[in-house]
PDB file of C-alpha atoms in Angstrom:
ATOM      1  CA  UNK Y   1     135.709 104.391  55.794  1.00 46.00           C
ATOM      2  CA  UNK Y   2     133.166 105.347  58.453  1.00 47.00           C
ATOM      3  CA  UNK Y   3     129.476 105.083  57.575  1.00 47.00           C
ATOM      4  CA  UNK Y   4     127.498 108.264  57.415  1.00 50.00           C
ATOM      5  CA  UNK Y   5     124.991 109.008  60.156  1.00 46.00           C
ATOM      6  CA  UNK Y   6     122.150 107.781  57.987  1.00 47.00           C
ATOM      7  CA  UNK Y   7     123.975 104.559  57.105  1.00 49.00           C
ATOM      8  CA  UNK Y   8     124.671 103.863  60.809  1.00 49.00           C
ATOM      9  CA  UNK Y   9     121.037 104.358  61.750  1.00 49.00           C
ATOM     10  CA  UNK Y  10     119.949 102.077  58.921  1.00 47.00           C
ATOM     11  CA  UNK Y  11     122.398  99.380  60.023  1.00 49.00           C
ATOM     12  CA  UNK Y  12     121.277  99.574  63.659  1.00 50.00           C
ATOM     13  CA  UNK Y  13     117.622  99.493  62.629  1.00 51.00           C
ATOM     14  CA  UNK Y  14     118.195  96.439  60.454  1.00 51.00           C
ATOM     15  CA  UNK Y  15     120.049  94.573  63.219  1.00 50.00           C
ATOM     16  CA  UNK Y  16     117.389  95.354  65.836  1.00 53.00           C
ATOM     17  CA  UNK Y  17     114.523  94.215  63.612  1.00 51.00           C
ATOM     18  CA  UNK Y  18     115.282  90.459  63.931  1.00 52.00           C
ATOM     19  CA  UNK Y  19     115.636  90.819  67.705  1.00 48.00           C
ATOM     20  CA  UNK Y  20     112.265  92.554  67.956  1.00 46.00           C
ATOM     21  CA  UNK Y  21     110.701  89.942  65.702  1.00 47.00           C
ATOM     22  CA  UNK Y  22     112.208  87.177  67.817  1.00 49.00           C
ATOM     23  CA  UNK Y  23     110.792  88.697  70.979  1.00 50.00           C
ATOM     24  CA  UNK Y  24     107.377  88.963  69.340  1.00 50.00           C
ATOM     25  CA  UNK Y  25     107.485  85.310  68.266  1.00 49.00           C
ATOM     26  CA  UNK Y  26     108.541  84.234  71.780  1.00 47.00           C
ATOM     27  CA  UNK Y  27     105.680  86.178  73.350  1.00 55.00           C
ATOM     28  CA  UNK Y  28     103.228  84.745  70.816  1.00 55.00           C
ATOM     29  CA  UNK Y  29     104.387  81.191  71.548  1.00 60.00           C
ATOM     30  CA  UNK Y  30     104.225  81.790  75.301  1.00 58.00           C
ATOM     31  CA  UNK Y  31     100.712  83.209  74.984  1.00 68.00           C
ATOM     32  CA  UNK Y  32      99.604  80.202  72.960  1.00 72.00           C
ATOM     33  CA  UNK Y  33     101.146  77.862  75.502  1.00 84.00           C
ATOM     34  CA  UNK Y  34      99.316  79.624  78.344  1.00 85.00           C
ATOM     35  CA  UNK Y  35      96.006  79.257  76.517  1.00 90.00           C
ATOM     36  CA  UNK Y  36      96.533  75.533  75.942  1.00 93.00           C
ATOM     37  CA  UNK Y  37      97.554  74.959  79.566  1.00 94.00           C
ATOM     38  CA  UNK Y  38      94.598  76.985  80.890  1.00 95.00           C
ATOM     39  CA  UNK Y  39      92.163  75.034  78.724  1.00 95.00           C
ATOM     40  CA  UNK Y  40      93.704  71.736  79.818  1.00 96.00           C
ATOM     41  CA  UNK Y  41      93.328  72.742  83.460  1.00 96.00           C
ATOM     42  CA  UNK Y  42      89.691  73.780  82.884  1.00 95.00           C
ATOM     43  CA  UNK Y  43      89.051  70.387  81.282  1.00 96.00           C
ATOM     44  CA  UNK Y  44      90.589  68.678  84.319  1.00 97.00           C
ATOM     45  CA  UNK Y  45      88.207  70.585  86.605  1.00 95.00           C
ATOM     46  CA  UNK Y  46      85.199  69.742  84.423  1.00 94.00           C
ATOM     47  CA  UNK Y  47      86.041  66.047  84.600  1.00 96.00           C
ATOM     48  CA  UNK Y  48      86.899  65.877  88.307  1.00 95.00           C
ATOM     49  CA  UNK Y  49      84.435  68.260  89.988  1.00 91.00           C
ATOM     50  CA  UNK Y  50      80.981  66.727  89.260  1.00 90.00           C
ATOM     51  CA  UNK Y  51      81.780  63.189  90.487  1.00 93.00           C
ATOM     52  CA  UNK Y  52      83.689  64.556  93.479  1.00 93.00           C
ATOM     53  CA  UNK Y  53      80.724  66.748  94.416  1.00 89.00           C
ATOM     54  CA  UNK Y  54      78.463  63.701  94.303  1.00 91.00           C
ATOM     55  CA  UNK Y  55      80.890  61.865  96.595  1.00 93.00           C
ATOM     56  CA  UNK Y  56      80.788  64.790  99.016  1.00 92.00           C
ATOM     57  CA  UNK Y  57      76.986  64.732  99.033  1.00 91.00           C
ATOM     58  CA  UNK Y  58      77.039  61.006  99.761  1.00 94.00           C
ATOM     59  CA  UNK Y  59      79.205  61.700 102.839  1.00 92.00           C
ATOM     60  CA  UNK Y  60      76.863  64.289 104.372  1.00 91.00           C
ATOM     61  CA  UNK Y  61      76.622  62.130 107.492  1.00 94.00           C
ATOM     62  CA  UNK Y  62      80.285  62.648 108.467  1.00 95.00           C
ATOM     63  CA  UNK Y  63      81.084  65.008 111.393  1.00 95.00           C
ATOM     64  CA  UNK Y  64      82.028  68.563 110.291  1.00 95.00           C
ATOM     65  CA  UNK Y  65      85.841  68.293 110.560  1.00 96.00           C
ATOM     66  CA  UNK Y  66      86.299  64.895 108.801  1.00 96.00           C
ATOM     67  CA  UNK Y  67      83.826  66.047 106.143  1.00 95.00           C
ATOM     68  CA  UNK Y  68      85.821  69.256 105.660  1.00 95.00           C
ATOM     69  CA  UNK Y  69      89.042  67.254 105.316  1.00 96.00           C
ATOM     70  CA  UNK Y  70      87.495  65.128 102.587  1.00 95.00           C
ATOM     71  CA  UNK Y  71      86.087  68.165 100.757  1.00 93.00           C
ATOM     72  CA  UNK Y  72      89.432  69.964 100.750  1.00 95.00           C
ATOM     73  CA  UNK Y  73      91.081  66.964  99.105  1.00 96.00           C
ATOM     74  CA  UNK Y  74      89.427  68.426  95.999  1.00 95.00           C
ATOM     75  CA  UNK Y  75      91.459  71.584  96.623  1.00 96.00           C
ATOM     76  CA  UNK Y  76      94.633  69.504  96.833  1.00 97.00           C
ATOM     77  CA  UNK Y  77      93.804  67.827  93.520  1.00 97.00           C
ATOM     78  CA  UNK Y  78      93.371  71.208  91.831  1.00 97.00           C
ATOM     79  CA  UNK Y  79      96.614  72.544  93.281  1.00 98.00           C
ATOM     80  CA  UNK Y  80      98.406  69.438  91.994  1.00 98.00           C
ATOM     81  CA  UNK Y  81      96.881  69.902  88.536  1.00 98.00           C
ATOM     82  CA  UNK Y  82      97.817  73.607  88.519  1.00 97.00           C
ATOM     83  CA  UNK Y  83     101.426  72.651  89.269  1.00 97.00           C
ATOM     84  CA  UNK Y  84     101.635  69.843  86.711  1.00 97.00           C
ATOM     85  CA  UNK Y  85      99.573  71.391  83.913  1.00 97.00           C
ATOM     86  CA  UNK Y  86     100.159  75.122  84.360  1.00 96.00           C
ATOM     87  CA  UNK Y  87     103.516  75.191  86.158  1.00 96.00           C
ATOM     88  CA  UNK Y  88     102.124  77.147  89.143  1.00 97.00           C
ATOM     89  CA  UNK Y  89     104.160  76.527  92.299  1.00 97.00           C
ATOM     90  CA  UNK Y  90     104.264  78.236  95.688  1.00 97.00           C
ATOM     91  CA  UNK Y  91     106.337  79.157  98.715  1.00 97.00           C
ATOM     92  CA  UNK Y  92     105.217  80.325 102.167  1.00 98.00           C
ATOM     93  CA  UNK Y  93     106.837  82.798 104.534  1.00 98.00           C
ATOM     94  CA  UNK Y  94     105.682  83.612 108.070  1.00 98.00           C
ATOM     95  CA  UNK Y  95     104.213  80.184 108.857  1.00 97.00           C
ATOM     96  CA  UNK Y  96     105.534  80.613 112.423  1.00 97.00           C
ATOM     97  CA  UNK Y  97     102.773  83.209 112.934  1.00 97.00           C
ATOM     98  CA  UNK Y  98     100.145  80.463 112.763  1.00 96.00           C
ATOM     99  CA  UNK Y  99      99.532  79.195 116.294  1.00 91.00           C
ATOM    100  CA  UNK Y 100      96.939  76.878 117.786  1.00 92.00           C
ATOM    101  CA  UNK Y 101      94.450  79.456 119.090  1.00 94.00           C
ATOM    102  CA  UNK Y 102      91.542  80.040 116.652  1.00 95.00           C
ATOM    103  CA  UNK Y 103      91.867  83.281 114.699  1.00 97.00           C
ATOM    104  CA  UNK Y 104      89.987  85.320 112.126  1.00 97.00           C
ATOM    105  CA  UNK Y 105      91.940  85.249 108.868  1.00 98.00           C
ATOM    106  CA  UNK Y 106      91.919  88.288 106.549  1.00 98.00           C
ATOM    107  CA  UNK Y 107      93.408  87.469 103.172  1.00 98.00           C
ATOM    108  CA  UNK Y 108      94.165  89.344  99.959  1.00 98.00           C
ATOM    109  CA  UNK Y 109      91.715  88.224  97.265  1.00 97.00           C
ATOM    110  CA  UNK Y 110      93.017  88.373  93.701  1.00 96.00           C
ATOM    111  CA  UNK Y 111      92.678  84.749  92.594  1.00 96.00           C
ATOM    112  CA  UNK Y 112      91.001  81.390  93.175  1.00 95.00           C
ATOM    113  CA  UNK Y 113      94.358  79.958  94.233  1.00 97.00           C
ATOM    114  CA  UNK Y 114      94.349  81.357  97.782  1.00 97.00           C
ATOM    115  CA  UNK Y 115      91.004  79.720  98.569  1.00 95.00           C
ATOM    116  CA  UNK Y 116      92.297  76.329  97.479  1.00 97.00           C
ATOM    117  CA  UNK Y 117      95.697  76.697  99.119  1.00 98.00           C
ATOM    118  CA  UNK Y 118      94.647  78.097 102.499  1.00 98.00           C
ATOM    119  CA  UNK Y 119      92.153  75.256 102.855  1.00 96.00           C
ATOM    120  CA  UNK Y 120      95.124  72.920 102.886  1.00 96.00           C
ATOM    121  CA  UNK Y 121      97.672  75.072 104.737  1.00 97.00           C
ATOM    122  CA  UNK Y 122      95.719  76.322 107.760  1.00 97.00           C
ATOM    123  CA  UNK Y 123      93.510  74.604 110.352  1.00 96.00           C
ATOM    124  CA  UNK Y 124      89.939  73.935 109.134  1.00 97.00           C
ATOM    125  CA  UNK Y 125      88.462  77.180 107.837  1.00 97.00           C
ATOM    126  CA  UNK Y 126      84.879  78.430 107.898  1.00 96.00           C
ATOM    127  CA  UNK Y 127      84.533  80.752 104.925  1.00 93.00           C
ATOM    128  CA  UNK Y 128      82.230  83.740 105.253  1.00 89.00           C
ATOM    129  CA  UNK Y 129      80.274  83.836 101.994  1.00 83.00           C
ATOM    130  CA  UNK Y 130      77.037  85.146 100.568  1.00 80.00           C
ATOM    131  CA  UNK Y 131      74.128  82.726 100.824  1.00 80.00           C
ATOM    132  CA  UNK Y 132      73.576  82.687  97.045  1.00 81.00           C
ATOM    133  CA  UNK Y 133      76.867  80.858  96.529  1.00 80.00           C
ATOM    134  CA  UNK Y 134      75.359  77.705  98.011  1.00 82.00           C
ATOM    135  CA  UNK Y 135      73.024  77.394  95.015  1.00 81.00           C
ATOM    136  CA  UNK Y 136      75.831  77.030  92.435  1.00 83.00           C
ATOM    137  CA  UNK Y 137      75.582  73.495  90.943  1.00 80.00           C
ATOM    138  CA  UNK Y 138      78.155  71.005  92.224  1.00 76.00           C
ATOM    139  CA  UNK Y 139      80.516  73.560  93.794  1.00 75.00           C
ATOM    140  CA  UNK Y 140      77.833  75.186  95.927  1.00 81.00           C
ATOM    141  CA  UNK Y 141      76.384  71.860  96.983  1.00 79.00           C
ATOM    142  CA  UNK Y 142      79.774  70.669  98.221  1.00 80.00           C
ATOM    143  CA  UNK Y 143      80.582  74.067  99.749  1.00 84.00           C
ATOM    144  CA  UNK Y 144      77.413  73.903 101.850  1.00 86.00           C
ATOM    145  CA  UNK Y 145      78.776  70.789 103.550  1.00 90.00           C
ATOM    146  CA  UNK Y 146      82.139  72.469 104.313  1.00 91.00           C
ATOM    147  CA  UNK Y 147      80.557  74.356 107.252  1.00 92.00           C
ATOM    148  CA  UNK Y 148      80.677  77.913 105.833  1.00 92.00           C
ATOM    149  CA  UNK Y 149      79.309  81.005 107.572  1.00 92.00           C
ATOM    150  CA  UNK Y 150      76.625  82.400 105.297  1.00 85.00           C
ATOM    151  CA  UNK Y 151      75.539  86.012 104.928  1.00 80.00           C
ATOM    152  CA  UNK Y 152      71.885  86.811 104.325  1.00 73.00           C
ATOM    153  CA  UNK Y 153      71.992  90.253 102.720  1.00 68.00           C
ATOM    154  CA  UNK Y 154      68.325  90.788 103.571  1.00 68.00           C
ATOM    155  CA  UNK Y 155      69.122  90.650 107.291  1.00 61.00           C
ATOM    156  CA  UNK Y 156      70.464  94.223 107.258  1.00 63.00           C
ATOM    157  CA  UNK Y 157      71.871  95.318 110.623  1.00 64.00           C
ATOM    158  CA  UNK Y 158      71.209  91.877 112.104  1.00 72.00           C
ATOM    159  CA  UNK Y 159      73.658  90.273 109.663  1.00 77.00           C
ATOM    160  CA  UNK Y 160      76.704  90.884 111.871  1.00 83.00           C
ATOM    161  CA  UNK Y 161      75.106  89.328 114.956  1.00 83.00           C
ATOM    162  CA  UNK Y 162      74.112  86.326 112.840  1.00 85.00           C
ATOM    163  CA  UNK Y 163      77.669  85.963 111.517  1.00 88.00           C
ATOM    164  CA  UNK Y 164      79.122  86.265 115.040  1.00 90.00           C
ATOM    165  CA  UNK Y 165      76.699  83.605 116.302  1.00 92.00           C
ATOM    166  CA  UNK Y 166      77.720  81.238 113.499  1.00 92.00           C
ATOM    167  CA  UNK Y 167      81.377  82.145 114.113  1.00 94.00           C
ATOM    168  CA  UNK Y 168      81.228  81.090 117.757  1.00 94.00           C
ATOM    169  CA  UNK Y 169      79.606  77.831 116.688  1.00 95.00           C
ATOM    170  CA  UNK Y 170      82.422  77.200 114.197  1.00 95.00           C
ATOM    171  CA  UNK Y 171      85.093  77.968 116.808  1.00 96.00           C
ATOM    172  CA  UNK Y 172      83.445  75.415 119.096  1.00 95.00           C
ATOM    173  CA  UNK Y 173      83.578  72.852 116.278  1.00 95.00           C
ATOM    174  CA  UNK Y 174      87.305  73.424 115.720  1.00 95.00           C
ATOM    175  CA  UNK Y 175      87.214  75.827 112.782  1.00 97.00           C
ATOM    176  CA  UNK Y 176      88.930  79.140 112.224  1.00 97.00           C
ATOM    177  CA  UNK Y 177      87.139  81.913 110.311  1.00 97.00           C
ATOM    178  CA  UNK Y 178      88.322  83.443 107.038  1.00 97.00           C
ATOM    179  CA  UNK Y 179      87.130  86.543 105.185  1.00 96.00           C
ATOM    180  CA  UNK Y 180      88.239  88.489 102.120  1.00 96.00           C
ATOM    181  CA  UNK Y 181      88.007  92.151 103.228  1.00 95.00           C
ATOM    182  CA  UNK Y 182      87.952  93.471  99.651  1.00 95.00           C
ATOM    183  CA  UNK Y 183      84.604  91.746  99.123  1.00 89.00           C
ATOM    184  CA  UNK Y 184      85.478  90.299  95.704  1.00 91.00           C
ATOM    185  CA  UNK Y 185      88.497  89.322  93.634  1.00 94.00           C
ATOM    186  CA  UNK Y 186      90.548  92.374  92.675  1.00 96.00           C
ATOM    187  CA  UNK Y 187      92.920  92.170  89.670  1.00 94.00           C
ATOM    188  CA  UNK Y 188      96.614  92.046  90.558  1.00 95.00           C
ATOM    189  CA  UNK Y 189      98.152  95.503  90.669  1.00 93.00           C
ATOM    190  CA  UNK Y 190      94.918  97.204  91.681  1.00 95.00           C
ATOM    191  CA  UNK Y 191      93.684  98.208  95.106  1.00 94.00           C
ATOM    192  CA  UNK Y 192      90.325  98.965  96.727  1.00 95.00           C
ATOM    193  CA  UNK Y 193      89.338 100.107 100.195  1.00 95.00           C
ATOM    194  CA  UNK Y 194      88.776  97.173 102.568  1.00 97.00           C
ATOM    195  CA  UNK Y 195      85.317  96.725 104.052  1.00 94.00           C
ATOM    196  CA  UNK Y 196      85.061  96.827 107.853  1.00 93.00           C
ATOM    197  CA  UNK Y 197      83.048  93.621 108.224  1.00 92.00           C
ATOM    198  CA  UNK Y 198      86.187  91.673 109.164  1.00 94.00           C
ATOM    199  CA  UNK Y 199      87.217  94.121 111.891  1.00 96.00           C
ATOM    200  CA  UNK Y 200      83.697  94.430 113.265  1.00 94.00           C
ATOM    201  CA  UNK Y 201      83.454  90.643 113.525  1.00 94.00           C
ATOM    202  CA  UNK Y 202      86.871  90.458 115.215  1.00 96.00           C
ATOM    203  CA  UNK Y 203      85.859  93.077 117.790  1.00 95.00           C
ATOM    204  CA  UNK Y 204      82.480  91.414 118.329  1.00 93.00           C
ATOM    205  CA  UNK Y 205      84.191  88.067 118.967  1.00 93.00           C
ATOM    206  CA  UNK Y 206      87.294  89.566 120.664  1.00 94.00           C
ATOM    207  CA  UNK Y 207      89.535  87.574 118.339  1.00 96.00           C
ATOM    208  CA  UNK Y 208      92.806  88.707 116.701  1.00 97.00           C
ATOM    209  CA  UNK Y 209      93.063  88.994 112.907  1.00 98.00           C
ATOM    210  CA  UNK Y 210      95.708  87.013 111.020  1.00 98.00           C
ATOM    211  CA  UNK Y 211      96.657  89.039 107.889  1.00 98.00           C
ATOM    212  CA  UNK Y 212      97.733  87.185 104.750  1.00 98.00           C
ATOM    213  CA  UNK Y 213      99.193  88.621 101.547  1.00 98.00           C
ATOM    214  CA  UNK Y 214     100.208  86.928  98.292  1.00 98.00           C
ATOM    215  CA  UNK Y 215     100.839  87.600  94.607  1.00 98.00           C
ATOM    216  CA  UNK Y 216      98.732  84.799  93.088  1.00 98.00           C
ATOM    217  CA  UNK Y 217      96.658  87.166  90.962  1.00 97.00           C
ATOM    218  CA  UNK Y 218      99.543  87.617  88.512  1.00 97.00           C
ATOM    219  CA  UNK Y 219      99.751  83.880  87.759  1.00 97.00           C
ATOM    220  CA  UNK Y 220      96.142  82.783  88.310  1.00 97.00           C
ATOM    221  CA  UNK Y 221      93.854  85.728  87.453  1.00 94.00           C
ATOM    222  CA  UNK Y 222      90.079  85.686  87.503  1.00 90.00           C
ATOM    223  CA  UNK Y 223      88.545  83.675  84.684  1.00 84.00           C
ATOM    224  CA  UNK Y 224      89.287  80.423  82.870  1.00 78.00           C
ATOM    225  CA  UNK Y 225      92.185  81.753  80.801  1.00 85.00           C
ATOM    226  CA  UNK Y 226      95.333  83.603  81.761  1.00 87.00           C
ATOM    227  CA  UNK Y 227      97.171  81.132  83.987  1.00 94.00           C
ATOM    228  CA  UNK Y 228     100.958  81.591  83.873  1.00 94.00           C
ATOM    229  CA  UNK Y 229     103.825  79.413  85.159  1.00 95.00           C
ATOM    230  CA  UNK Y 230     105.786  80.710  88.121  1.00 96.00           C
ATOM    231  CA  UNK Y 231     106.089  80.633  91.890  1.00 97.00           C
ATOM    232  CA  UNK Y 232     103.439  82.280  94.056  1.00 98.00           C
ATOM    233  CA  UNK Y 233     104.627  83.673  97.378  1.00 98.00           C
ATOM    234  CA  UNK Y 234     102.192  83.719 100.295  1.00 98.00           C
ATOM    235  CA  UNK Y 235     103.156  85.778 103.352  1.00 98.00           C
ATOM    236  CA  UNK Y 236     101.535  85.419 106.786  1.00 98.00           C
ATOM    237  CA  UNK Y 237     101.786  88.364 109.186  1.00 98.00           C
ATOM    238  CA  UNK Y 238     101.627  88.469 112.953  1.00 98.00           C
ATOM    239  CA  UNK Y 239      98.098  88.447 114.459  1.00 97.00           C
ATOM    240  CA  UNK Y 240      96.676  91.929 115.027  1.00 97.00           C
ATOM    241  CA  UNK Y 241      94.802  92.332 118.332  1.00 96.00           C
ATOM    242  CA  UNK Y 242      91.199  93.473 118.124  1.00 93.00           C
ATOM    243  CA  UNK Y 243      90.804  94.972 121.605  1.00 88.00           C
ATOM    244  CA  UNK Y 244      92.631  98.310 121.267  1.00 83.00           C
ATOM    245  CA  UNK Y 245      91.082  99.859 118.135  1.00 93.00           C
ATOM    246  CA  UNK Y 246      87.711 100.723 116.682  1.00 94.00           C
ATOM    247  CA  UNK Y 247      86.589  98.893 113.475  1.00 95.00           C
ATOM    248  CA  UNK Y 248      87.971 101.544 111.107  1.00 96.00           C
ATOM    249  CA  UNK Y 249      91.375 101.686 112.823  1.00 97.00           C
ATOM    250  CA  UNK Y 250      91.663  97.916 113.000  1.00 97.00           C
ATOM    251  CA  UNK Y 251      90.728  97.472 109.351  1.00 97.00           C
ATOM    252  CA  UNK Y 252      93.199 100.164 108.345  1.00 97.00           C
ATOM    253  CA  UNK Y 253      95.980  98.362 110.210  1.00 97.00           C
ATOM    254  CA  UNK Y 254      95.116  95.100 108.444  1.00 98.00           C
ATOM    255  CA  UNK Y 255      94.822  96.754 105.029  1.00 98.00           C
ATOM    256  CA  UNK Y 256      98.113  98.599 105.420  1.00 98.00           C
ATOM    257  CA  UNK Y 257     100.052  95.446 106.316  1.00 98.00           C
ATOM    258  CA  UNK Y 258      98.510  93.336 103.529  1.00 98.00           C
ATOM    259  CA  UNK Y 259      98.832  95.917 100.763  1.00 98.00           C
ATOM    260  CA  UNK Y 260     102.389  96.887 101.692  1.00 98.00           C
ATOM    261  CA  UNK Y 261     103.332  93.224 101.714  1.00 98.00           C
ATOM    262  CA  UNK Y 262     101.682  92.642  98.333  1.00 98.00           C
ATOM    263  CA  UNK Y 263     103.815  95.454  96.890  1.00 97.00           C
ATOM    264  CA  UNK Y 264     106.937  93.961  98.473  1.00 97.00           C
ATOM    265  CA  UNK Y 265     106.211  90.508  97.033  1.00 97.00           C
ATOM    266  CA  UNK Y 266     105.883  91.989  93.538  1.00 96.00           C
ATOM    267  CA  UNK Y 267     105.042  90.370  90.200  1.00 96.00           C
ATOM    268  CA  UNK Y 268     106.249  86.727  89.976  1.00 95.00           C
ATOM    269  CA  UNK Y 269     105.837  86.444  86.211  1.00 87.00           C
ATOM    270  CA  UNK Y 270     108.928  85.881  84.078  1.00 63.00           C
ATOM    271  CA  UNK Y 271     110.381  89.132  82.659  1.00 60.00           C
ATOM    272  CA  UNK Y 272     109.058  89.970  79.191  1.00 50.00           C
ATOM    273  CA  UNK Y 273     106.098  87.592  79.436  1.00 50.00           C
ATOM    274  CA  UNK Y 274     102.701  89.321  79.587  1.00 53.00           C
TER     275      UNK Y 274
END
């Protein structure tokens, strides 16, 4: 005897209820696991960072490049901890686009991960950062000794010439230059218009821009919590020449490549896990 329409709907609803409940329990457990792993990683950083910063300060007398190498060992330690504690791994495509001639790097900024990782992947990098960052306890003190290029917002129109002057000094020391054209970390899946500071610096210094995209923001978002296991993909594009476009055109070319690549790389999180 066939069940009536109402009986069939009731049967299907009853059978789907345990599945939905199971999915909810799995998500709840995964969320709890992410919280525990994120807190454990934060504890690791709290334990490691202060003494390492003091070690960096004690080595102020080292030449810029050896000092930078020592400082970025802290980055390597954090990447190791992220892999072991949080299950965050990585893969790189386009590494053949990194040559030996100094370049200006323009990278997608959606996480802390890319700062740590690029410091270990690429030649020594001089980060362009606001001057106030140097005052942050421990991190800022060590960052000051990593030969950054600092922006004084009070300088106004003279800021670019100051950055270019520092940039040439860093090139002479063996550094490349890196900027985040978005200006701040942007949550994964969102997009803002890129600022032209990167392209104006590239044109001023007649140096190509190396565009870099990644999907780290899905696995390592801004903030202490929210880290998820998975594999981050970082993609390096071909250098974009700075001598054939004005700042707006050059920045648009960089933005288009990076953002299209970010879309192509997609969300690396496991299906069904928020």
